Amino acid sequence: MYSVINQIQIDKKKVFIRVDYNVPLADGKIADDRRIAESLPTIEHALSREAKIILGSHLGRPKGVSNPGFSLLPVAEHLSDLLGRDVIFPEDCVGDAVKKLAGDLREGEIMLLENLRFHPEEEKNDPHFSKQLAQLAEVYIDDAFGVMHRAHASTAGMVSHFKEKGIGFLVKKEIEYLQGLLSKPAHPFLAIFGGAKVSDKIGVIENLMNHVDVFIIGGGMAYTFLKARGVDIGQSIVDEAKIHQAEKILKRAEIKGVQVLLPVDSVLASDILAGVKSRVANNGEKWDGLKALDIGPQTIAGFAAKIRQAKTILWNGPMGVFEVPDFEKGTFEIARAVGESGACAVVGGGDSVLAIRRSGIADKMAHLSTGGGAMMEFLEGKTLPGLKVLEA
Ligand code: AMP
């Protein structure tokens, strides 16, 4: 079990909160501030307890070197606007200057450290770097669900230095929803998976086999499953190494009475290009060496009908190459069906969440997860390193 920030005595103490401010930037401006907004309940709670707040985050992949293009400065400014108070922003996340600033923090003051990944030691979970971070505070709170599947200095290494540690409200909400899916889902429970990589999802499918009534598999990963069923998939994306496992999953589902819906038709083209010539073809027809880049109309109708019957839905991964308008229809139609289903829907993964937002139905979802990889590892039954270190 984990302590939640409101169960920990943080009054007037120095509290390090690991947040996930890995926000999209466009021309140096924040393109979507959702991650910052979602951290506010935890920060506001700490403020109400007059804590001295030190926030740590990464932004992008600066590969261990300082790079102004990945500076958290725009985030510090935006956070300051949202909170209506100053946010101290040092030039680094460790070192004497930062240590002094942390030591001098007054009650109710906030400091956001510069990008943790400007130091290669962060991702290496380096003990010395971890200790330097830990020395800044007396209490550790993790509210960055999206990186909890990573054992980095700020999510794992530094935590061993704290007696008082726990999770923030954002992580609490994530865990409650995901645990709810595994422990008490309303049936029918339907899990929809898509995207290109089979390897990321196969473990989750195996673990969910005892929980769900129906799997819907679309997107690039579906063609590995179709190949396992002996369908000719032309030049569609396939993970040859996973065909055998896909075959085993299909057999197990049959034995257990779990339905697996795969595409029955697909939109085919020679290349992933806007404006390229495309056509719809059924399974079993000649695909002429073309690639399936979206699910077809019959598939959309079949998937949507199942989705409408569901009481609980989990969705991760797009149904096609939705970044190209020619191949976006399947993903957006499925998003709409999920929105209209009235089911308790939990959606994770950047692509699926984006599709839901662009469809304007985000408010119809029970929960949009801030973690793609972390959500999948949790549902796979793995212990997330960032949670393990917080176990009391
Ligand atoms: P993943 O990271 O595994 O969730 O994959 C997401 C990516 O899968 C997106 O960028 C999509 O463009 C891609 N994708 C979805 N369907 C297909 C497909 N049929 N063929 C190739 N790529 C696909």
Short mmCIF file of C-alpha atoms and ligand atoms in Angstrom, two decimals:
data_model
loop_
_atom_site.label_atom_id
_atom_site.label_comp_id
_atom_site.label_asym_id
_atom_site.label_seq_id
_atom_site.Cartn_x
_atom_site.Cartn_y
_atom_site.Cartn_z
CA MET A 1 0.00 0.00 0.00
CA TYR A 2 1.03 3.54 -0.61
CA SER A 3 0.51 6.68 1.42
CA VAL A 4 -1.25 9.53 -0.36
CA ILE A 5 0.00 13.09 0.12
CA ASN A 6 -2.96 14.00 2.33
CA GLN A 7 -2.09 11.11 4.69
CA ILE A 8 1.44 12.39 5.21
CA GLN A 9 2.48 15.13 7.61
CA ILE A 10 3.89 17.69 5.19
CA ASP A 11 3.07 20.89 7.06
CA LYS A 12 5.77 23.50 6.51
CA LYS A 13 8.14 20.80 5.26
CA LYS A 14 10.25 20.73 2.11
CA VAL A 15 8.38 18.43 -0.26
CA PHE A 16 9.82 17.13 -3.53
CA ILE A 17 7.04 16.35 -5.98
CA ARG A 18 7.99 14.39 -9.13
CA VAL A 19 5.57 15.73 -11.72
CA ASP A 20 5.22 14.87 -15.39
CA TYR A 21 5.57 18.15 -17.26
CA ASN A 22 6.65 16.46 -20.47
CA VAL A 23 4.29 18.73 -22.41
CA PRO A 24 4.23 19.24 -26.18
CA LEU A 25 5.91 22.48 -27.25
CA ALA A 26 5.39 24.33 -30.52
CA ASP A 27 7.66 27.30 -31.29
CA GLY A 28 8.74 27.35 -27.66
CA LYS A 29 5.13 27.63 -26.47
CA ILE A 30 3.10 25.00 -24.62
CA ALA A 31 0.76 23.37 -27.14
CA ASP A 32 -1.26 21.44 -24.55
CA ASP A 33 -1.10 22.23 -20.82
CA ARG A 34 -3.14 19.27 -19.61
CA ARG A 35 -0.26 17.71 -17.72
CA ILE A 36 0.41 20.94 -15.86
CA ALA A 37 -3.27 21.45 -15.05
CA GLU A 38 -3.56 17.88 -13.77
CA SER A 39 -0.78 18.41 -11.27
CA LEU A 40 -2.57 21.32 -9.62
CA PRO A 41 -4.65 19.43 -7.01
CA THR A 42 -1.50 17.94 -5.48
CA ILE A 43 0.37 21.25 -5.57
CA GLU A 44 -2.58 23.13 -4.15
CA HIS A 45 -2.87 20.62 -1.32
CA ALA A 46 0.82 21.11 -0.52
CA LEU A 47 0.30 24.87 -0.60
CA SER A 48 -2.63 24.56 1.80
CA ARG A 49 -0.27 22.81 4.21
CA GLU A 50 2.26 25.64 3.79
CA ALA A 51 4.82 23.21 2.41
CA LYS A 52 7.98 24.37 0.66
CA ILE A 53 7.51 22.83 -2.73
CA ILE A 54 10.22 21.55 -5.07
CA LEU A 55 8.94 20.21 -8.38
CA GLY A 56 11.05 17.94 -10.60
CA SER A 57 10.26 16.82 -14.14
CA HIS A 58 11.76 15.84 -17.47
CA LEU A 59 10.81 17.33 -20.82
CA GLY A 60 11.45 15.51 -24.07
CA ARG A 61 14.63 13.60 -24.81
CA PRO A 62 17.57 15.98 -24.43
CA LYS A 63 19.85 12.89 -24.16
CA GLY A 64 21.69 13.96 -21.04
CA VAL A 65 22.85 17.38 -22.19
CA SER A 66 21.60 20.85 -21.40
CA ASN A 67 19.61 22.18 -24.35
CA PRO A 68 17.51 25.37 -24.30
CA GLY A 69 15.00 23.73 -26.67
CA PHE A 70 14.05 21.38 -23.82
CA SER A 71 14.10 23.92 -21.00
CA LEU A 72 11.21 23.83 -18.53
CA LEU A 73 11.19 27.65 -18.42
CA PRO A 74 7.93 27.99 -20.45
CA VAL A 75 6.37 25.46 -18.06
CA ALA A 76 7.52 27.44 -15.01
CA GLU A 77 5.95 30.58 -16.48
CA HIS A 78 2.71 28.81 -17.31
CA LEU A 79 2.51 27.19 -13.89
CA SER A 80 3.05 30.58 -12.32
CA ASP A 81 0.10 31.96 -14.35
CA LEU A 82 -2.14 29.03 -13.38
CA LEU A 83 -1.33 29.32 -9.68
CA GLY A 84 -1.23 33.11 -9.59
CA ARG A 85 2.04 33.07 -7.68
CA ASP A 86 5.76 33.14 -8.39
CA VAL A 87 7.56 29.97 -9.38
CA ILE A 88 11.29 30.01 -8.70
CA PHE A 89 13.19 28.57 -11.65
CA PRO A 90 16.89 27.74 -11.15
CA GLU A 91 19.22 27.04 -14.07
CA ASP A 92 19.76 23.42 -13.08
CA CYS A 93 18.24 20.67 -10.97
CA VAL A 94 21.27 19.89 -8.78
CA GLY A 95 24.35 21.75 -7.56
CA ASP A 96 25.17 24.30 -4.89
CA ALA A 97 22.95 27.08 -6.23
CA VAL A 98 19.90 24.80 -6.30
CA LYS A 99 20.72 23.45 -2.86
CA LYS A 100 20.88 26.97 -1.47
CA LEU A 101 17.61 27.98 -3.16
CA ALA A 102 15.91 24.87 -1.74
CA GLY A 103 17.32 25.61 1.71
CA ASP A 104 16.08 29.20 1.56
CA LEU A 105 12.52 28.32 0.40
CA ARG A 106 9.86 29.80 2.60
CA GLU A 107 6.54 28.23 3.48
CA GLY A 108 4.19 28.26 0.48
CA GLU A 109 6.98 28.93 -2.02
CA ILE A 110 7.42 26.83 -5.14
CA MET A 111 10.50 25.99 -7.13
CA LEU A 112 10.48 24.07 -10.42
CA LEU A 113 13.85 22.49 -11.16
CA GLU A 114 15.30 22.61 -14.67
CA ASN A 115 14.87 19.48 -16.83
CA LEU A 116 16.14 16.44 -14.92
CA ARG A 117 17.21 14.78 -18.17
CA PHE A 118 19.84 17.44 -18.82
CA HIS A 119 21.91 15.03 -16.72
CA PRO A 120 22.53 11.52 -18.09
CA GLU A 121 22.55 10.32 -14.48
CA GLU A 122 18.77 10.78 -14.27
CA GLU A 123 17.92 7.96 -16.68
CA LYS A 124 20.84 5.87 -15.40
CA ASN A 125 19.38 6.02 -11.90
CA ASP A 126 22.81 7.14 -10.69
CA PRO A 127 23.19 6.88 -6.89
CA HIS A 128 25.15 10.12 -6.47
CA PHE A 129 22.70 12.13 -8.58
CA SER A 130 19.81 10.50 -6.70
CA LYS A 131 21.34 11.57 -3.40
CA GLN A 132 21.83 15.14 -4.62
CA LEU A 133 18.15 15.35 -5.56
CA ALA A 134 17.07 13.76 -2.29
CA GLN A 135 19.08 16.27 -0.26
CA LEU A 136 16.77 19.03 -1.46
CA ALA A 137 13.71 17.86 0.51
CA GLU A 138 12.29 16.04 3.54
CA VAL A 139 9.27 14.37 1.92
CA TYR A 140 9.00 12.68 -1.48
CA ILE A 141 5.79 12.55 -3.51
CA ASP A 142 5.42 10.90 -6.92
CA ASP A 143 2.64 12.34 -9.06
CA ALA A 144 4.12 11.45 -12.45
CA PHE A 145 2.25 8.31 -13.45
CA GLY A 146 3.56 8.45 -17.03
CA VAL A 147 7.12 7.66 -15.89
CA MET A 148 6.40 5.25 -13.06
CA HIS A 149 7.40 2.30 -15.24
CA ARG A 150 10.93 3.74 -15.39
CA ALA A 151 13.52 3.24 -12.66
CA HIS A 152 15.18 6.63 -12.94
CA ALA A 153 16.90 8.72 -10.27
CA SER A 154 13.83 10.90 -9.72
CA THR A 155 11.34 8.02 -9.74
CA ALA A 156 13.34 5.33 -7.97
CA GLY A 157 16.91 6.10 -6.85
CA MET A 158 16.23 9.18 -4.77
CA VAL A 159 13.22 7.65 -3.04
CA SER A 160 15.30 5.31 -0.85
CA HIS A 161 16.61 8.39 0.97
CA PHE A 162 13.17 9.31 2.31
CA LYS A 163 11.28 8.00 5.31
CA GLU A 164 8.22 10.02 4.37
CA LYS A 165 7.08 9.26 0.86
CA GLY A 166 3.91 8.69 -1.09
CA ILE A 167 1.82 9.41 -4.14
CA GLY A 168 -0.03 12.51 -5.29
CA PHE A 169 -3.69 12.76 -6.24
CA LEU A 170 -3.06 12.21 -9.96
CA VAL A 171 -1.30 8.89 -9.40
CA LYS A 172 -3.98 7.90 -6.88
CA LYS A 173 -6.68 8.47 -9.50
CA GLU A 174 -4.77 6.50 -12.15
CA ILE A 175 -4.28 3.51 -9.85
CA GLU A 176 -7.90 3.53 -8.72
CA TYR A 177 -9.21 3.43 -12.29
CA LEU A 178 -6.78 0.80 -13.47
CA GLN A 179 -7.27 -1.38 -10.40
CA GLY A 180 -11.02 -0.97 -10.88
CA LEU A 181 -10.71 -2.45 -14.35
CA LEU A 182 -9.02 -5.53 -12.97
CA SER A 183 -11.08 -6.00 -9.82
CA LYS A 184 -14.67 -4.98 -10.44
CA PRO A 185 -15.45 -4.16 -14.06
CA ALA A 186 -19.09 -4.03 -15.15
CA HIS A 187 -19.67 -6.63 -17.88
CA PRO A 188 -19.48 -6.86 -20.82
CA PHE A 189 -15.88 -5.66 -20.47
CA LEU A 190 -14.27 -4.91 -23.81
CA ALA A 191 -10.60 -4.16 -24.42
CA ILE A 192 -9.58 -2.43 -27.65
CA PHE A 193 -5.96 -2.54 -28.74
CA GLY A 194 -4.31 -1.03 -31.78
CA GLY A 195 -1.10 0.65 -32.83
CA ALA A 196 1.90 -0.77 -34.58
CA LYS A 197 3.78 -2.68 -31.90
CA VAL A 198 2.48 -6.10 -30.91
CA SER A 199 5.17 -6.61 -28.29
CA ASP A 200 3.88 -3.75 -26.09
CA LYS A 201 0.40 -5.20 -25.91
CA ILE A 202 0.69 -8.95 -26.01
CA GLY A 203 1.48 -9.29 -22.30
CA VAL A 204 -1.52 -7.13 -21.42
CA ILE A 205 -3.80 -9.23 -23.61
CA GLU A 206 -2.56 -12.35 -21.85
CA ASN A 207 -3.11 -10.84 -18.42
CA LEU A 208 -6.56 -9.49 -19.29
CA MET A 209 -7.74 -12.82 -20.66
CA ASN A 210 -9.26 -13.64 -17.26
CA HIS A 211 -11.03 -10.31 -16.99
CA VAL A 212 -12.50 -9.25 -20.34
CA ASP A 213 -15.39 -10.61 -22.39
CA VAL A 214 -14.26 -9.27 -25.75
CA PHE A 215 -10.97 -8.17 -27.30
CA ILE A 216 -11.04 -5.87 -30.31
CA ILE A 217 -7.70 -5.85 -32.10
CA GLY A 218 -7.17 -3.27 -34.83
CA GLY A 219 -4.31 -1.12 -36.11
CA GLY A 220 -1.03 -2.51 -37.36
CA MET A 221 -0.87 -5.19 -34.67
CA ALA A 222 -4.03 -6.84 -36.02
CA TYR A 223 -2.16 -8.11 -39.08
CA THR A 224 0.12 -10.30 -36.97
CA PHE A 225 -3.04 -11.89 -35.52
CA LEU A 226 -4.62 -12.22 -38.97
CA LYS A 227 -1.46 -13.88 -40.25
CA ALA A 228 -1.65 -16.24 -37.27
CA ARG A 229 -5.14 -17.13 -38.52
CA GLY A 230 -3.71 -17.84 -41.95
CA VAL A 231 -5.03 -14.70 -43.70
CA ASP A 232 -2.90 -13.29 -46.53
CA ILE A 233 -2.00 -9.77 -45.35
CA GLY A 234 0.02 -8.54 -48.36
CA GLN A 235 2.78 -6.18 -47.29
CA SER A 236 1.04 -5.08 -44.09
CA ILE A 237 3.11 -4.56 -40.97
CA VAL A 238 3.73 -7.84 -39.17
CA ASP A 239 5.81 -8.98 -36.22
CA GLU A 240 6.99 -12.38 -37.43
CA ALA A 241 8.47 -13.23 -34.02
CA LYS A 242 5.08 -12.82 -32.36
CA ILE A 243 2.92 -14.85 -34.75
CA HIS A 244 3.20 -17.99 -32.66
CA GLN A 245 2.25 -16.15 -29.47
CA ALA A 246 -0.68 -14.51 -31.29
CA GLU A 247 -1.83 -17.96 -32.37
CA LYS A 248 -1.66 -19.20 -28.78
CA ILE A 249 -3.67 -16.19 -27.58
CA LEU A 250 -6.37 -16.84 -30.17
CA LYS A 251 -6.58 -20.50 -29.10
CA ARG A 252 -6.71 -19.64 -25.41
CA ALA A 253 -9.44 -17.08 -26.00
CA GLU A 254 -11.48 -19.68 -27.83
CA ILE A 255 -11.14 -22.16 -24.99
CA LYS A 256 -12.08 -19.54 -22.42
CA GLY A 257 -15.02 -18.22 -24.44
CA VAL A 258 -13.46 -14.77 -24.85
CA GLN A 259 -14.39 -13.22 -28.17
CA VAL A 260 -11.59 -11.76 -30.31
CA LEU A 261 -12.67 -9.38 -33.07
CA LEU A 262 -10.13 -8.75 -35.82
CA PRO A 263 -10.54 -6.62 -38.97
CA VAL A 264 -12.62 -8.28 -41.70
CA ASP A 265 -11.76 -5.59 -44.24
CA SER A 266 -9.01 -2.98 -44.48
CA VAL A 267 -8.02 0.13 -46.40
CA LEU A 268 -5.03 -0.81 -48.53
CA ALA A 269 -2.39 1.39 -50.14
CA SER A 270 1.14 1.07 -51.40
CA ASP A 271 2.60 3.73 -49.10
CA ILE A 272 1.88 5.78 -46.01
CA LEU A 273 1.28 8.99 -47.91
CA ALA A 274 -1.52 11.56 -48.03
CA GLY A 275 -3.38 11.39 -51.34
CA VAL A 276 -2.00 7.96 -52.26
CA LYS A 277 -4.36 5.67 -54.19
CA SER A 278 -6.16 3.37 -51.77
CA ARG A 279 -8.89 0.73 -51.84
CA VAL A 280 -10.92 -1.36 -49.43
CA ALA A 281 -10.41 -5.12 -49.52
CA ASN A 282 -11.81 -8.01 -47.49
CA ASN A 283 -9.76 -10.72 -45.84
CA GLY A 284 -9.18 -13.49 -48.32
CA GLU A 285 -9.17 -11.22 -51.38
CA LYS A 286 -5.93 -10.57 -53.25
CA TRP A 287 -4.07 -7.76 -51.47
CA ASP A 288 -1.54 -7.48 -54.32
CA GLY A 289 1.41 -6.67 -52.12
CA LEU A 290 -0.34 -3.62 -50.64
CA LYS A 291 -0.30 -2.52 -47.00
CA ALA A 292 -3.37 -2.36 -44.77
CA LEU A 293 -3.27 1.12 -43.25
CA ASP A 294 -6.72 1.43 -41.70
CA ILE A 295 -9.66 -0.78 -40.80
CA GLY A 296 -12.41 -0.91 -43.43
CA PRO A 297 -16.12 0.06 -43.21
CA GLN A 298 -17.45 -3.41 -42.35
CA THR A 299 -14.89 -3.69 -39.59
CA ILE A 300 -15.82 -0.27 -38.23
CA ALA A 301 -19.50 -1.27 -38.18
CA GLY A 302 -18.75 -4.59 -36.45
CA PHE A 303 -16.43 -3.06 -33.86
CA ALA A 304 -18.85 -0.18 -33.18
CA ALA A 305 -21.78 -2.58 -32.64
CA LYS A 306 -19.77 -4.47 -30.00
CA ILE A 307 -18.61 -1.25 -28.41
CA ARG A 308 -22.22 -0.10 -28.02
CA GLN A 309 -23.03 -3.21 -25.94
CA ALA A 310 -20.10 -2.78 -23.56
CA LYS A 311 -20.36 -1.57 -19.98
CA THR A 312 -16.61 -1.24 -19.44
CA ILE A 313 -14.08 -0.30 -22.12
CA LEU A 314 -10.32 -0.10 -22.12
CA TRP A 315 -8.71 1.41 -25.21
CA ASN A 316 -5.05 1.76 -26.14
CA GLY A 317 -3.71 2.28 -29.66
CA PRO A 318 -5.04 3.69 -32.96
CA MET A 319 -6.93 1.58 -35.51
CA GLY A 320 -4.79 2.79 -38.42
CA VAL A 321 -2.15 5.27 -39.46
CA PHE A 322 -4.35 8.05 -38.16
CA GLU A 323 -1.65 10.72 -38.55
CA VAL A 324 -2.41 10.67 -42.30
CA PRO A 325 -5.98 11.89 -42.99
CA ASP A 326 -6.53 9.17 -45.62
CA PHE A 327 -6.17 6.52 -42.92
CA GLU A 328 -7.72 8.24 -39.88
CA LYS A 329 -11.34 7.20 -40.28
CA GLY A 330 -11.18 3.91 -38.36
CA THR A 331 -9.59 5.52 -35.31
CA PHE A 332 -12.03 8.42 -35.19
CA GLU A 333 -15.10 6.25 -35.77
CA ILE A 334 -14.00 3.98 -32.95
CA ALA A 335 -13.39 7.02 -30.73
CA ARG A 336 -16.93 8.19 -31.49
CA ALA A 337 -18.41 4.77 -30.76
CA VAL A 338 -16.57 4.63 -27.43
CA GLY A 339 -17.85 8.13 -26.61
CA GLU A 340 -21.43 7.20 -27.45
CA SER A 341 -21.38 3.85 -25.68
CA GLY A 342 -22.11 5.21 -22.23
CA ALA A 343 -19.67 2.62 -20.88
CA CYS A 344 -17.09 3.33 -18.21
CA ALA A 345 -14.22 4.01 -20.62
CA VAL A 346 -10.56 4.20 -19.69
CA VAL A 347 -8.30 5.37 -22.50
CA GLY A 348 -4.51 5.45 -22.44
CA GLY A 349 -1.62 6.03 -24.79
CA GLY A 350 -0.84 9.33 -26.48
CA ASP A 351 -2.43 8.44 -29.84
CA SER A 352 -5.75 7.19 -28.50
CA VAL A 353 -6.07 10.06 -26.05
CA LEU A 354 -5.33 12.51 -28.88
CA ALA A 355 -8.01 10.88 -31.06
CA ILE A 356 -10.51 11.18 -28.21
CA ARG A 357 -9.64 14.84 -27.67
CA ARG A 358 -9.79 15.68 -31.37
CA SER A 359 -13.21 14.02 -31.51
CA GLY A 360 -14.40 16.40 -28.78
CA ILE A 361 -15.64 13.59 -26.55
CA ALA A 362 -13.04 13.69 -23.79
CA ASP A 363 -15.71 14.63 -21.24
CA LYS A 364 -17.59 11.40 -22.00
CA MET A 365 -14.65 9.26 -20.90
CA ALA A 366 -14.44 8.01 -17.35
CA HIS A 367 -10.69 8.39 -17.38
CA LEU A 368 -8.00 9.52 -19.80
CA SER A 369 -4.78 8.05 -18.51
CA THR A 370 -1.65 10.18 -18.49
CA GLY A 371 0.43 7.05 -18.95
CA GLY A 372 0.67 4.89 -22.04
CA GLY A 373 3.56 2.57 -21.22
CA ALA A 374 2.95 2.81 -17.49
CA MET A 375 -0.72 1.96 -17.91
CA MET A 376 0.06 -1.06 -20.06
CA GLU A 377 2.69 -2.38 -17.66
CA PHE A 378 0.29 -1.95 -14.75
CA LEU A 379 -2.43 -3.87 -16.60
CA GLU A 380 0.10 -6.52 -17.55
CA GLY A 381 0.39 -7.21 -13.85
CA LYS A 382 3.95 -5.89 -13.59
CA THR A 383 5.04 -3.95 -10.53
CA LEU A 384 5.95 -0.45 -11.65
CA PRO A 385 9.40 0.47 -10.26
CA GLY A 386 8.14 3.93 -9.28
CA LEU A 387 5.35 2.37 -7.20
CA LYS A 388 7.43 -0.41 -5.71
CA VAL A 389 9.78 2.06 -4.02
CA LEU A 390 6.80 3.74 -2.36
CA GLU A 391 5.37 0.61 -0.79
CA ALA A 392 5.03 1.00 2.96
P1 AMP B 1 2.09 2.04 -30.94
O1 AMP B 1 3.21 2.92 -30.46
O2 AMP B 1 2.44 0.61 -31.00
O3 AMP B 1 0.81 2.29 -30.16
O4 AMP B 1 1.79 2.47 -32.43
C1 AMP B 1 1.25 3.71 -32.79
C2 AMP B 1 1.46 3.88 -34.27
O5 AMP B 1 0.85 2.79 -34.96
C3 AMP B 1 0.84 5.11 -34.87
O6 AMP B 1 1.86 6.02 -35.17
C4 AMP B 1 0.14 4.61 -36.15
O7 AMP B 1 0.46 5.35 -37.28
C5 AMP B 1 0.69 3.20 -36.27
N1 AMP B 1 -0.23 2.30 -36.99
C6 AMP B 1 -1.51 2.08 -36.73
N2 AMP B 1 -2.05 1.23 -37.63
C7 AMP B 1 -1.06 0.90 -38.48
C8 AMP B 1 -0.99 0.07 -39.64
N3 AMP B 1 -2.07 -0.58 -40.09
N4 AMP B 1 0.19 -0.04 -40.27
C9 AMP B 1 1.28 0.63 -39.82
N5 AMP B 1 1.27 1.44 -38.73
C10 AMP B 1 0.11 1.57 -38.07
#
